Amino acid sequence: MKMARIELDMNQEELAKAVGVTRQTIGLIEAGNYNPSLNLCILICKVLGKTLNDLFWEE
């Protein structure tokens, strides 16, 4: 998720505002310390132009 955000030249604050959460929430998600709801995952995917598999599926 962090790399997708950086590719779009977005900071955590900008992504947080776009999806309606705090910057701290984005930081926790990126650090793997917070499991976002499915709705939040979908919003993040839409903003970053990625699929759920791209951002959240671990192989």
Short mmCIF file of C-alpha atoms in Angstrom, two decimals:
data_model
loop_
_atom_site.label_atom_id
_atom_site.label_comp_id
_atom_site.label_asym_id
_atom_site.label_seq_id
_atom_site.Cartn_x
_atom_site.Cartn_y
_atom_site.Cartn_z
CA MET A 1 0.00 0.00 0.00
CA LYS A 2 2.81 2.39 0.86
CA MET A 3 4.49 1.89 -2.52
CA ALA A 4 1.19 2.45 -4.38
CA ARG A 5 0.69 5.66 -2.42
CA ILE A 6 4.23 6.87 -3.13
CA GLU A 7 3.83 6.05 -6.85
CA LEU A 8 0.94 8.55 -6.90
CA ASP A 9 3.09 11.12 -5.06
CA MET A 10 0.64 11.09 -2.14
CA ASN A 11 1.52 11.46 1.50
CA GLN A 12 -0.29 9.70 4.34
CA GLU A 13 -2.31 12.81 5.16
CA GLU A 14 -3.63 13.13 1.59
CA LEU A 15 -4.64 9.46 1.44
CA ALA A 16 -6.25 9.72 4.87
CA LYS A 17 -8.36 12.72 3.80
CA ALA A 18 -9.37 10.97 0.57
CA VAL A 19 -10.74 7.95 2.45
CA GLY A 20 -12.02 9.71 5.58
CA VAL A 21 -9.62 8.46 8.26
CA THR A 22 -6.73 9.96 10.23
CA ARG A 23 -3.13 10.01 9.07
CA GLN A 24 -2.33 7.82 12.07
CA THR A 25 -4.72 5.15 10.79
CA ILE A 26 -2.95 5.06 7.41
CA GLY A 27 0.40 4.80 9.20
CA LEU A 28 -0.83 1.89 11.31
CA ILE A 29 -2.21 0.07 8.25
CA GLU A 30 1.09 0.53 6.38
CA ALA A 31 3.05 -0.71 9.40
CA GLY A 32 0.82 -3.80 9.66
CA ASN A 33 -0.47 -2.79 13.09
CA TYR A 34 -4.11 -2.22 12.12
CA ASN A 35 -6.53 -4.34 10.14
CA PRO A 36 -8.85 -2.04 8.19
CA SER A 37 -12.47 -2.91 7.49
CA LEU A 38 -13.35 -4.26 4.07
CA ASN A 39 -15.08 -0.97 3.23
CA LEU A 40 -11.93 0.98 4.10
CA CYS A 41 -9.80 -1.42 2.04
CA ILE A 42 -12.09 -0.87 -0.96
CA LEU A 43 -11.92 2.91 -0.57
CA ILE A 44 -8.13 2.82 -0.37
CA CYS A 45 -8.00 0.64 -3.50
CA LYS A 46 -10.24 3.05 -5.43
CA VAL A 47 -8.16 6.08 -4.44
CA LEU A 48 -4.87 4.33 -5.29
CA GLY A 49 -6.19 2.70 -8.47
CA LYS A 50 -5.33 -0.81 -7.30
CA THR A 51 -7.23 -4.02 -6.60
CA LEU A 52 -7.70 -5.66 -3.22
CA ASN A 53 -5.28 -8.37 -4.34
CA ASP A 54 -2.68 -5.76 -5.32
CA LEU A 55 -2.69 -4.11 -1.91
CA PHE A 56 -3.88 -6.56 0.71
CA TRP A 57 -3.30 -10.15 -0.42
CA GLU A 58 -0.19 -11.78 1.00
CA GLU A 59 1.33 -14.65 -0.91
#
